[in-house]
Coordinates of C-alpha atoms and ligand atoms in Angstrom, one line a residue:
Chain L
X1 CA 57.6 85.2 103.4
X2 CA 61.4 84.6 101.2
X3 CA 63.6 83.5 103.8
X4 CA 66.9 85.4 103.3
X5 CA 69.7 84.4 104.5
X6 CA 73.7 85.1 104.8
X7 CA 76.6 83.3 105.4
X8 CA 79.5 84.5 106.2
X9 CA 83.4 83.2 107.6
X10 CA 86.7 83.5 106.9
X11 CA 88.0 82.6 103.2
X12 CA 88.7 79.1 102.7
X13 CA 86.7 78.3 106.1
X14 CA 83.6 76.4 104.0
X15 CA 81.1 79.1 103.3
X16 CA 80.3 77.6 99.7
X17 CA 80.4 74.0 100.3
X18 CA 78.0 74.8 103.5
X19 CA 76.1 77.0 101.0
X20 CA 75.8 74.8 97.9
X21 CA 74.9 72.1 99.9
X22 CA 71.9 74.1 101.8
X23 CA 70.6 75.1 98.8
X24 CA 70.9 71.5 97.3
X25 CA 68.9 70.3 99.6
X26 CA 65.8 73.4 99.9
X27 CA 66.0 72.7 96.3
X28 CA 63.4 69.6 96.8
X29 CA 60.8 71.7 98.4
X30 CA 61.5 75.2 97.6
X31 CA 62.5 78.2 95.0
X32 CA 65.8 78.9 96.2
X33 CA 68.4 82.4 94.5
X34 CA 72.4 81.5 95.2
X35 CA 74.3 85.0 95.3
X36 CA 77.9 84.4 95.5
X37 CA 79.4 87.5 97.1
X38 CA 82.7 86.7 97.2
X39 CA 86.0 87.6 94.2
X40 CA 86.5 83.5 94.1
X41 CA 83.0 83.2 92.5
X42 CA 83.4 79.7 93.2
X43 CA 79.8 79.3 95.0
X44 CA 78.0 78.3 92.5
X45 CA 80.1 75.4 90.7
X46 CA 79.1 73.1 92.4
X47 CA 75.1 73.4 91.5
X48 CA 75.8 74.6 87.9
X49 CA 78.5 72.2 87.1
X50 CA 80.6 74.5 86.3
X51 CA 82.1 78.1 86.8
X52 CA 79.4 81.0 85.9
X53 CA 80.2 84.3 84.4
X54 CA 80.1 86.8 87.1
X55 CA 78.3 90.1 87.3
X56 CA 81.1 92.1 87.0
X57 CA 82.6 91.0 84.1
X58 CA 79.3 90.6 82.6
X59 CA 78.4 94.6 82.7
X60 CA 82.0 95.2 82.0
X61 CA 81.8 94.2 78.6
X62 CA 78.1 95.2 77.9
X63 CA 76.1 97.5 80.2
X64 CA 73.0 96.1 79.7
X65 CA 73.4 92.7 80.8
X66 CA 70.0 90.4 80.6
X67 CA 68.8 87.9 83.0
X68 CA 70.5 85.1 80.9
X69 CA 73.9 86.6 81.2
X70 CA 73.9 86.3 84.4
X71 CA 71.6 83.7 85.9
X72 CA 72.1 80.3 85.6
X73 CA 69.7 76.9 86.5
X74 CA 71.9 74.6 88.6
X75 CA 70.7 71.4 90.6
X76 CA 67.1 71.1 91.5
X77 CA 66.2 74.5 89.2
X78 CA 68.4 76.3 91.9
X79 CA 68.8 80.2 90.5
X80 CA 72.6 81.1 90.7
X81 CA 74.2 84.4 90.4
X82 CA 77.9 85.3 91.2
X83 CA 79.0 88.9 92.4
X84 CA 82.3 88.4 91.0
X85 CA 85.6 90.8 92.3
X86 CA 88.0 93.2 90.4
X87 CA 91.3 92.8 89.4
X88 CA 93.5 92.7 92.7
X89 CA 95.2 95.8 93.1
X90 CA 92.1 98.1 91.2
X91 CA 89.9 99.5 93.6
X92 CA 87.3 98.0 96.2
X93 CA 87.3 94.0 96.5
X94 CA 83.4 94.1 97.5
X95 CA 82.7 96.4 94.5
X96 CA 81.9 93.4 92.6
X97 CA 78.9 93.1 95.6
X98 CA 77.5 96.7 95.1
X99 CA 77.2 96.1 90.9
X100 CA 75.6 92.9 91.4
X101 CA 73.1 93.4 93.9
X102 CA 71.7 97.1 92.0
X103 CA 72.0 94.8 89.2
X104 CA 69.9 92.0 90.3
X105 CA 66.9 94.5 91.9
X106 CA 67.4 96.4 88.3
X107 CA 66.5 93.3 86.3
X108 CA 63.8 92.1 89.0
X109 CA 65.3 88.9 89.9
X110 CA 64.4 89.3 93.7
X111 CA 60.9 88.1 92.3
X112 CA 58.0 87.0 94.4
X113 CA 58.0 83.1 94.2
X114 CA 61.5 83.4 96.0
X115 CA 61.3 81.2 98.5
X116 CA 65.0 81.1 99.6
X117 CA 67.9 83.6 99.4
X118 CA 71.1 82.6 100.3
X119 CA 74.3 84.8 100.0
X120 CA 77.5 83.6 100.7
X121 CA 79.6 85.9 101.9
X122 CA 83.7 87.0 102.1
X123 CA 83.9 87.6 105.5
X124 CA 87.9 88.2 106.0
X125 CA 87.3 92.2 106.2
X126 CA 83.8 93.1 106.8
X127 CA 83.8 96.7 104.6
X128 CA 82.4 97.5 101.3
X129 CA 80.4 95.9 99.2
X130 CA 81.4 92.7 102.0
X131 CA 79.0 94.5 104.4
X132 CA 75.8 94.9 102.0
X133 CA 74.4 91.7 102.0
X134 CA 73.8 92.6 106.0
X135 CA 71.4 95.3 104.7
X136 CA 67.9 95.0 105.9
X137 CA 66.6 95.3 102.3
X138 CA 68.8 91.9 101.4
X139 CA 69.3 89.5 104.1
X140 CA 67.1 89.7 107.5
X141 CA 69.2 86.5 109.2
X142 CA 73.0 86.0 109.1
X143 CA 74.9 82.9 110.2
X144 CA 78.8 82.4 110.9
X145 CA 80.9 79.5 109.9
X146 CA 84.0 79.0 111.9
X147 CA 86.0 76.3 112.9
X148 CA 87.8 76.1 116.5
X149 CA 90.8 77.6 115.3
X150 CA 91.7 81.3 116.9
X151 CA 92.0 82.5 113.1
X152 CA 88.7 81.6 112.3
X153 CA 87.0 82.7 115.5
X154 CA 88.7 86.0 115.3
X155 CA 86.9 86.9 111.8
X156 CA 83.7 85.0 113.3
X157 CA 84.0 87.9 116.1
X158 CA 85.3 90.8 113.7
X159 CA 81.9 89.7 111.6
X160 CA 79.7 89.7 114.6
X161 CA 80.6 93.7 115.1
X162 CA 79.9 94.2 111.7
X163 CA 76.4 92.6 112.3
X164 CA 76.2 94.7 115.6
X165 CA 77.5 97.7 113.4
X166 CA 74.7 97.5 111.0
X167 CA 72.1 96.1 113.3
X168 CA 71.5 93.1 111.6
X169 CA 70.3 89.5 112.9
X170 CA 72.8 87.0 114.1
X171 CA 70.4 83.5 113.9
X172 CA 73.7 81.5 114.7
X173 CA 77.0 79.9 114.2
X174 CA 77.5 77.0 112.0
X175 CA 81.1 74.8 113.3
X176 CA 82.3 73.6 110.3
X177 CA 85.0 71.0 111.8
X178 CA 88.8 71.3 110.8
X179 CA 89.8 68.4 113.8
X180 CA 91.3 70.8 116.8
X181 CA 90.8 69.4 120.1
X182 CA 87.6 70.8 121.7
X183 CA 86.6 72.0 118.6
X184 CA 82.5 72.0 119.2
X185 CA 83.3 73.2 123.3
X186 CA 85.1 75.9 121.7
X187 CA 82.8 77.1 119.0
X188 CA 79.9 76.5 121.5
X189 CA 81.5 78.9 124.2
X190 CA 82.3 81.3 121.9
X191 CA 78.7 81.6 120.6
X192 CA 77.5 81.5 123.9
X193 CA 79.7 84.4 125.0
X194 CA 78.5 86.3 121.3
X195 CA 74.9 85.5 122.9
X196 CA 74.6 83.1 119.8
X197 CA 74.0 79.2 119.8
X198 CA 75.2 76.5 117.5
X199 CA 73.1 75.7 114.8
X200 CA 74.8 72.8 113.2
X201 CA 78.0 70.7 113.5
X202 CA 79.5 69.4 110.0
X203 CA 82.4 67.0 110.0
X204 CA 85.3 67.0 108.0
X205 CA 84.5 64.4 105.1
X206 CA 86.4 63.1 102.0
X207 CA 82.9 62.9 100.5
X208 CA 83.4 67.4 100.2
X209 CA 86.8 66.8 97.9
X210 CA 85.1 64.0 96.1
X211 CA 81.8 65.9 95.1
X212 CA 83.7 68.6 94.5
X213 CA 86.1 67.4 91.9
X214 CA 82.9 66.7 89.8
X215 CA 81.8 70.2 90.5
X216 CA 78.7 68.8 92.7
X217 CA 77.2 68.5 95.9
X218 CA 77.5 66.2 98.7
X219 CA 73.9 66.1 98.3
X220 CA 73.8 65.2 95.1
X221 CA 76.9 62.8 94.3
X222 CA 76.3 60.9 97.6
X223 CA 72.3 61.7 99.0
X224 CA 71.8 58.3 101.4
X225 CA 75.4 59.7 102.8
X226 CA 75.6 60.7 106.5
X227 CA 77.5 63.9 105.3
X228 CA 74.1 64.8 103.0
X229 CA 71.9 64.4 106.2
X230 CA 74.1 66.5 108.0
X231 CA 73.3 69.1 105.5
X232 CA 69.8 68.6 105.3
X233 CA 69.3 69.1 108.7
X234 CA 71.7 71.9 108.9
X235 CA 69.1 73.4 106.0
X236 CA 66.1 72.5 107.8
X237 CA 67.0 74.0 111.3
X238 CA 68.1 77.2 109.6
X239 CA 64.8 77.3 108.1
X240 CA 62.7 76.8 111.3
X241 CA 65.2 78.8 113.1
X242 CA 63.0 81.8 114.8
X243 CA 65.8 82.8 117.6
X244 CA 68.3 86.0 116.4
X245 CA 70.0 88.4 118.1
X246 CA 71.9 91.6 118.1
X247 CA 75.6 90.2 119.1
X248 CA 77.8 90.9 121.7
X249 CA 81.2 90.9 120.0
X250 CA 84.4 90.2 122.3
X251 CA 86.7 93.4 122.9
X252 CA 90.2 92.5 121.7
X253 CA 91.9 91.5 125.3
X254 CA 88.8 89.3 126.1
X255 CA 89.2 87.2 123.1
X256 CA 92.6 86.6 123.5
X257 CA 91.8 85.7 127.5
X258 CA 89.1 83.4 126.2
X259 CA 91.8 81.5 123.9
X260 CA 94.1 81.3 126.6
X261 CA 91.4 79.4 128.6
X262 CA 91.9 76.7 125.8
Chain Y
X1 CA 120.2 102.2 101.0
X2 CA 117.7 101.4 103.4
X3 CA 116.0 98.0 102.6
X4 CA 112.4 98.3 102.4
X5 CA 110.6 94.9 102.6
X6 CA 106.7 94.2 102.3
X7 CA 105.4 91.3 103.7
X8 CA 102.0 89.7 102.1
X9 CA 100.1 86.7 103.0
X10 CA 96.7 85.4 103.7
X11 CA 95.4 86.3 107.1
X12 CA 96.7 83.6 110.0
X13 CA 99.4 82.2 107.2
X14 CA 102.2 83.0 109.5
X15 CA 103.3 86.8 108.8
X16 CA 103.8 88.5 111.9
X17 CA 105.6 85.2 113.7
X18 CA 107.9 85.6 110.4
X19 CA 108.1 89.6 110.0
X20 CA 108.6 90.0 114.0
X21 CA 111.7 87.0 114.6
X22 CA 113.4 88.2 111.0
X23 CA 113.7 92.0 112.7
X24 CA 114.8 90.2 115.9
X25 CA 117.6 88.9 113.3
X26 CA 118.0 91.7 111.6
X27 CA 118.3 93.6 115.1
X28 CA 122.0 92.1 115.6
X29 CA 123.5 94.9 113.0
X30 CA 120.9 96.8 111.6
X31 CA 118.1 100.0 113.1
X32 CA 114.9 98.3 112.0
X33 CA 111.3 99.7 112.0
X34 CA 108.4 97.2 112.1
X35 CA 105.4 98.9 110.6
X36 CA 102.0 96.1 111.1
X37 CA 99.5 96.8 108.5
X38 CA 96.8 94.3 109.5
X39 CA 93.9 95.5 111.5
X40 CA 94.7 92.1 114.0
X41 CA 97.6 95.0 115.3
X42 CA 99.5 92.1 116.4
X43 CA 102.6 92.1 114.6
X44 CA 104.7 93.8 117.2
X45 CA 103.2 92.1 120.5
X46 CA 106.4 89.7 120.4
X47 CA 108.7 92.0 119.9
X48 CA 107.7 95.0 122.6
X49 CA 106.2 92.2 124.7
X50 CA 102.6 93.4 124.6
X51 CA 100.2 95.2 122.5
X52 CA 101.1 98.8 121.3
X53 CA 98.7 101.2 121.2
X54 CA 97.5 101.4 117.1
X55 CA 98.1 104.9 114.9
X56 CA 94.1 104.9 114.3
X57 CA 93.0 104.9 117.8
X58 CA 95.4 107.1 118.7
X59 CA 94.5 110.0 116.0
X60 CA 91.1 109.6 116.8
X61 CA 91.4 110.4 120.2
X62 CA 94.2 113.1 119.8
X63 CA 94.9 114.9 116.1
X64 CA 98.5 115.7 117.1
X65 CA 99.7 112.6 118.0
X66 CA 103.9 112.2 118.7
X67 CA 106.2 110.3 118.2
X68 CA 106.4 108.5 121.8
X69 CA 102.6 107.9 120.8
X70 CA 103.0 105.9 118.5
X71 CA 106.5 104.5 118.0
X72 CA 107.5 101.9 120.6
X73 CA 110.8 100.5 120.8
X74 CA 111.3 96.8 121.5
X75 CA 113.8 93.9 121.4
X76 CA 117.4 94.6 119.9
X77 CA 115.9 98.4 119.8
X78 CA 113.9 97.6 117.3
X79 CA 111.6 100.3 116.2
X80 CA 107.8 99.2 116.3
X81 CA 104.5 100.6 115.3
X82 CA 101.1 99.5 114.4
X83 CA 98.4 100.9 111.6
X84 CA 95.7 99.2 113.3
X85 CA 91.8 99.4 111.4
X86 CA 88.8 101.0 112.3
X87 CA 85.9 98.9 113.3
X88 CA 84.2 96.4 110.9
X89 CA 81.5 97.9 109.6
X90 CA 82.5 101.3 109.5
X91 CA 84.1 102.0 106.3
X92 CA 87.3 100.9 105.0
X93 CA 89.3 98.2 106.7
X94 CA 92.3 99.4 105.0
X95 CA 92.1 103.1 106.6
X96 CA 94.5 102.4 109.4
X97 CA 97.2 101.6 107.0
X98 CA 96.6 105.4 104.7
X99 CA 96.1 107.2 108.1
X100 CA 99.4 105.6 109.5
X101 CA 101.6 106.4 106.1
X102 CA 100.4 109.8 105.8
X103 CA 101.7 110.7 109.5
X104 CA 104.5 108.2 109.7
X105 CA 106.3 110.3 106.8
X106 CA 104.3 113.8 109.1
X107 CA 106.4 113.0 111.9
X108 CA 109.8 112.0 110.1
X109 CA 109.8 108.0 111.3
X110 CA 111.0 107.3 108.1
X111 CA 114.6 108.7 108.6
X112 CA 117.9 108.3 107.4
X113 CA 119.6 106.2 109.9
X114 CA 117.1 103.3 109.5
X115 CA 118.7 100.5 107.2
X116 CA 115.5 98.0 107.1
X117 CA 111.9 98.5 107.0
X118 CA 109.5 95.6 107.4
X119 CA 105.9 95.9 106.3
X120 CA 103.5 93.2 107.5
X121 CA 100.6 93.5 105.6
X122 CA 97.2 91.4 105.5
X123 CA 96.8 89.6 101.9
X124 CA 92.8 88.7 101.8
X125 CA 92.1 91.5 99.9
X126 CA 94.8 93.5 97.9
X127 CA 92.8 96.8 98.1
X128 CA 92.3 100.0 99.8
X129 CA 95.0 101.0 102.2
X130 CA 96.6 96.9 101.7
X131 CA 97.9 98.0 98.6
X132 CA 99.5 101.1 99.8
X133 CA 102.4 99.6 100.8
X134 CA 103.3 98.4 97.5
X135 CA 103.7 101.5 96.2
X136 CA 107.8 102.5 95.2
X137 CA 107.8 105.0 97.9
X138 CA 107.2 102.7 100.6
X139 CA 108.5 99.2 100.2
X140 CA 110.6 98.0 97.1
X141 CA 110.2 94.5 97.7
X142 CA 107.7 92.1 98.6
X143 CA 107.6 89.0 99.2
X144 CA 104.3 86.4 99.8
X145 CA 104.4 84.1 103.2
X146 CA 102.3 80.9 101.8
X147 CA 102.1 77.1 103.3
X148 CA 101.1 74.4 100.9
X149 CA 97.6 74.5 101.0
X150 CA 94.3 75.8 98.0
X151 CA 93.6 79.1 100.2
X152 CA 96.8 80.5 100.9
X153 CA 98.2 79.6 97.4
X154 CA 94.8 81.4 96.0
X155 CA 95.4 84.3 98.5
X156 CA 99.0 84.5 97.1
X157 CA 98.3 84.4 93.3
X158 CA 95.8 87.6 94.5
X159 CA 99.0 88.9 95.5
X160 CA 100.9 88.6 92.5
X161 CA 98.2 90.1 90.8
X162 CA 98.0 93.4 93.1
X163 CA 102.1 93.3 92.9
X164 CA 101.8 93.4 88.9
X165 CA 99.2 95.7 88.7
X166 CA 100.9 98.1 90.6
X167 CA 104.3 97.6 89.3
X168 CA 106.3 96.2 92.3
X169 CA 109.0 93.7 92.6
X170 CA 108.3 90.2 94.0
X171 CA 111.7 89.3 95.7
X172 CA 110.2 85.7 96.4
X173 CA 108.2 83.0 98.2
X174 CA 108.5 82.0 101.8
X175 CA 107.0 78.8 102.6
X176 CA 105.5 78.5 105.8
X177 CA 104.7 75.2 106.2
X178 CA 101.8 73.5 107.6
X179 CA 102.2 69.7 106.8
X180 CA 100.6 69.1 103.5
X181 CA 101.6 66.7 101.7
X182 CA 104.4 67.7 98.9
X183 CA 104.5 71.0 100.7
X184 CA 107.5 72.2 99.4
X185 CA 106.9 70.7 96.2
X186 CA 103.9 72.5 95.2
X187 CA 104.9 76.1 96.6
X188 CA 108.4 75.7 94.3
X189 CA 106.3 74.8 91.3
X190 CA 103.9 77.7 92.2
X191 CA 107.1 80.0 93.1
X192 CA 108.2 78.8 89.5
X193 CA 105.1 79.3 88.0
X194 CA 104.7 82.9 88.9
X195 CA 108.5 83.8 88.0
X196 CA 109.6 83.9 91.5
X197 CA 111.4 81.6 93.8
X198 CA 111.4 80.1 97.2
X199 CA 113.5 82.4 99.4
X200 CA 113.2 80.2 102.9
X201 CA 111.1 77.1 104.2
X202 CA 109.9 77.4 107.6
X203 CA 108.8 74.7 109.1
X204 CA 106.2 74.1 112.0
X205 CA 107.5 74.1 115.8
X206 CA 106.2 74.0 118.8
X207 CA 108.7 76.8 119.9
X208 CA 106.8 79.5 117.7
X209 CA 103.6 78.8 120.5
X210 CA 105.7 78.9 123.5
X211 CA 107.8 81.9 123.1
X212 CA 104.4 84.2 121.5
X213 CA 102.8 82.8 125.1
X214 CA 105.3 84.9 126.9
X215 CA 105.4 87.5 124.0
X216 CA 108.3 87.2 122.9
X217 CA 110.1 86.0 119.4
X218 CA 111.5 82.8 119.1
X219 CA 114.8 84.2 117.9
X220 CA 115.0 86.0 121.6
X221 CA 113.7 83.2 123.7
X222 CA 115.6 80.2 122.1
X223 CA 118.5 81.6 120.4
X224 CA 120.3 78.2 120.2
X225 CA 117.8 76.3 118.7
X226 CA 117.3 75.2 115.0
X227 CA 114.2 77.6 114.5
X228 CA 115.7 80.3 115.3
X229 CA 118.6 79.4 113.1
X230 CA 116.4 78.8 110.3
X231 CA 114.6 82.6 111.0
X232 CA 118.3 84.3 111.0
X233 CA 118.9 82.3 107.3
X234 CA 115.6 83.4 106.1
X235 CA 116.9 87.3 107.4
X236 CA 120.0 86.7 105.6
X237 CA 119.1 85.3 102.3
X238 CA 116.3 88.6 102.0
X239 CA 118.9 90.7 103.1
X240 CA 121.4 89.3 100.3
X241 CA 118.4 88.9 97.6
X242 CA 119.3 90.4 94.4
X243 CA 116.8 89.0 92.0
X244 CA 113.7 90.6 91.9
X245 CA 110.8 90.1 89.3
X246 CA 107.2 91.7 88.4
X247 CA 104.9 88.5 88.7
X248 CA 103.0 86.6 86.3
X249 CA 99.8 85.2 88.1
X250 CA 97.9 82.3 87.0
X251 CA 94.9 82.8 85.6
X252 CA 91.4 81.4 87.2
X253 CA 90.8 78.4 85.1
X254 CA 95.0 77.7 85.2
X255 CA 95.0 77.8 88.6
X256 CA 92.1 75.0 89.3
X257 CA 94.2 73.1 86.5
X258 CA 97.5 73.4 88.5
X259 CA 96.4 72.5 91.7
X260 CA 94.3 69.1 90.0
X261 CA 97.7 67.9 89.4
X262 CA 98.5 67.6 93.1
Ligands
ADP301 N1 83.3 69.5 105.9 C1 84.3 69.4 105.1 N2 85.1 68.3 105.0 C2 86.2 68.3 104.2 N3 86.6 69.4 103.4 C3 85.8 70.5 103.5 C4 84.7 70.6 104.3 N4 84.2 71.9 104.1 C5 85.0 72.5 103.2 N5 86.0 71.7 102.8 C6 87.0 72.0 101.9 O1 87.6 73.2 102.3 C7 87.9 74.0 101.1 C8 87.3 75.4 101.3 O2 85.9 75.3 101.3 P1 85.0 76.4 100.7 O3 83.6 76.0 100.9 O4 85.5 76.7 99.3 O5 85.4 77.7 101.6 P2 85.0 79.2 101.5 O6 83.8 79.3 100.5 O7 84.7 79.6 102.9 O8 86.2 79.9 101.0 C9 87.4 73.3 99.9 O9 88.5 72.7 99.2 C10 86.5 72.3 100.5 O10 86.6 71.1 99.7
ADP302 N1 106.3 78.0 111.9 C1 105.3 77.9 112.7 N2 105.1 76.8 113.5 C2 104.1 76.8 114.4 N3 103.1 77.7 114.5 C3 103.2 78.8 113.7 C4 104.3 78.9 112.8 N4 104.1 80.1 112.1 C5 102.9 80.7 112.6 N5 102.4 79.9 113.6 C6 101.2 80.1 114.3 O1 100.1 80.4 113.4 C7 99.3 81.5 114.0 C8 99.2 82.6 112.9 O2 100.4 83.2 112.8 P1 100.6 84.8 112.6 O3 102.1 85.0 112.4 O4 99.9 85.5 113.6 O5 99.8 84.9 111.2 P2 99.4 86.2 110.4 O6 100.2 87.3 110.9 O7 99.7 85.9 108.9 O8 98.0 86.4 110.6 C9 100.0 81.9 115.3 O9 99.2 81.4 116.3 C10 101.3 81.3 115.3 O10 101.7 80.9 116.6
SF4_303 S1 86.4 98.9 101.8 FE1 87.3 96.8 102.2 S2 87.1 95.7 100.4 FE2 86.8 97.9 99.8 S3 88.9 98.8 99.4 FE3 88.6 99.0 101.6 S4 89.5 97.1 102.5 FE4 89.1 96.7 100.3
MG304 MG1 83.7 80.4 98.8
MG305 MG1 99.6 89.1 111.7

């Protein structure tokens, strides 16, 4: 059964590095789709090499985009796809979301020898086309990367009643590390309170910046790395995770009582 | 002429400390109104030393709401109200911010004896209801709070776009800074880049924390210090700002390429 997965965070918190790395490292044993679903359409660089076309410029200059427009092979045959984003100021952000994802069950790339599906997702508002990939039909488990800071934690709980909204699955929240004091304590009470758990705890690593000036993974550029282990086990407990629940998002006073606690 | 100010940035960047001590300045000489348009609803907590009740939850609960609903008043007399954002999830996160223009102009709030406005507006996404404000009728100028860092800088070339697009003026940069390395260096050459300017620095202090634990602005709790000096300057040289430009944003590819150099 295709495990389908999302990620989602606030912008700039590590969703694709976290993303391009999983999938660099499923890559070895399974079929794995990338779906970028956020305007930056940066997901995928980092497997492909380079910056894709997205969706949504595709069909804008021809309607009747083909498979090859719009997916490309990166490392370890990964299948990647980015969503793409209007021009600011024209409409809906996530519209870019909505095009790609009739787009993609139009053209029959959510084939059968899928084994993994990973969407990586905007997470700053949780509206629009930002709230599809939490459909049933597209992604059955969703994960939240935050760090310990209040800003991230507060979209990591503004995503979590989005999840509750549309009665999705939270599997679990991934602390991607920016050095605050507590940091893990933090993230770990705050998924406890969410009635969440840690999944996986990556550090901050100069080995990110490197790999990604090359437009590559951590996996890839540096695989006998502790930071590529990290992220294969980060990929593997995700993938034997079995434990997802309906969260319990904080109401706005007790969130700002829980960070007064720290 | 009433000065009509929008302020952009990404979400956390620093906004509401900066929108909420420049009315505190601005309080001194002028009748300001504070209108928050981020669905955080936090912009005025500093200055009416708690959290004000948000224009969407009040409508939803009563259609005719009033004046003394909505509006509070808080240090210096300073007018405050707050759009606030429906749930995530459920439609638009932007709504708050359409609901709360349509029946800020209803009830007349907008009047003649005010002589600044200050929008505070959230910058992830430059759509829906976060656009609104840049329309002429609301705010005339706008101007992008930024630090140093990829995200932010990203977040406010999204800006310039949604500024051009909709044929506003960007009256400048302010750099909030978070101690990256050439800081100030790279915002001016972004400022540059763009056709704007730096309009203020601001840099970090530990008396931003301390007053917003006791909810108030740093201009009211420590007049005499240097940071609040530095927030009456950054008032001053908006108030004074004549030069006002429609933005040229970078392009994907020449962004990646201007941010290699640093
Ligand atoms: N564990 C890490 N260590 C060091 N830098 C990181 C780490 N994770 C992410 N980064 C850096 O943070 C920035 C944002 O990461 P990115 O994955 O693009 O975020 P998002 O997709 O959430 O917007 C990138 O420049 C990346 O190099
Ligand atoms: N100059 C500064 N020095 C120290 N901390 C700051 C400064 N400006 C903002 N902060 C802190 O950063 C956080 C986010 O600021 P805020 O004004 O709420 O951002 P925004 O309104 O853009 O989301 C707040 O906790 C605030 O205390
Ligand atoms: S639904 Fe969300 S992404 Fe779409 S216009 Fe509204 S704020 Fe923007
Ligand atoms: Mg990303
Ligand atoms: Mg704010």
């Amino acid at each position: 059964k295709t495990k389908k997965i999302a990620i989602y965070g606030k912008g700039g918190i590590g969703k694709s590095t976290i993303v391009a790395n999983m999938a660099a490292a499923y890559s070895q044993k399974y079929n794995v789709l990338v779906i970028g679903c956020d305007p930056k359409a940066d997901t995928t660089r980092t497997l492909v090499g380079r910056r894709i076309p997205t969706i949504l410029e595709t069909v804008k200059r021809k309607k009747d985009a083909s498979n090859d427009e719009i997916l490309f092979e990166g490392y370890g045959d990964v299948r990647c796809v980015e969503s793409g984003g209007p021009e600011p100021g024209v409409g809906c952000a996530g519209r870019g979301v909505i095009v790609a994802m009739n787009l993609l069950e139009k053209l029959g790339i959510f084939s059968e020898d899928l084994e993994v599906v990973i969407y990586d997702v905007l997470g700053d508002v949780v509206c629009g086309g930002f709230s599809v990939p939490l459909r049933k039909e597209f992604a059955d488990e969703v994960y939240i990367v935050t760090s310990g800071e209040y800003m991230s934690l507060y979209a990591a709980n503004n995503i979590c009643k989005g999840i509750k909204k549309l009665k999705s699955n939270l599997g679990g929240i991934i602390c991607n590390c920016r050095g605050i004091k507590n940091e893990v304590e933090i993230v770990g009470r705050f998924a406890e309170r969410v009635g969440s758990k840690i999944v996986g705890v990556i550090p901050r690593s100069e080995l990110v910046q490197k790999s990604e000036y090359d437009a590559k993974t951590v996996v890839e550029m540096f695989p006998e790395s502790k930071q590529a282990e990290i992220y294969r086990k980060l990929a593997e407990s995700i993938h034997e995770n079995r434990e997802f629940a309906v969260p319990e998002p904080f109401g706005a006073d007790e969130f700002e009582e829980f960070f007064r606690k720290f």
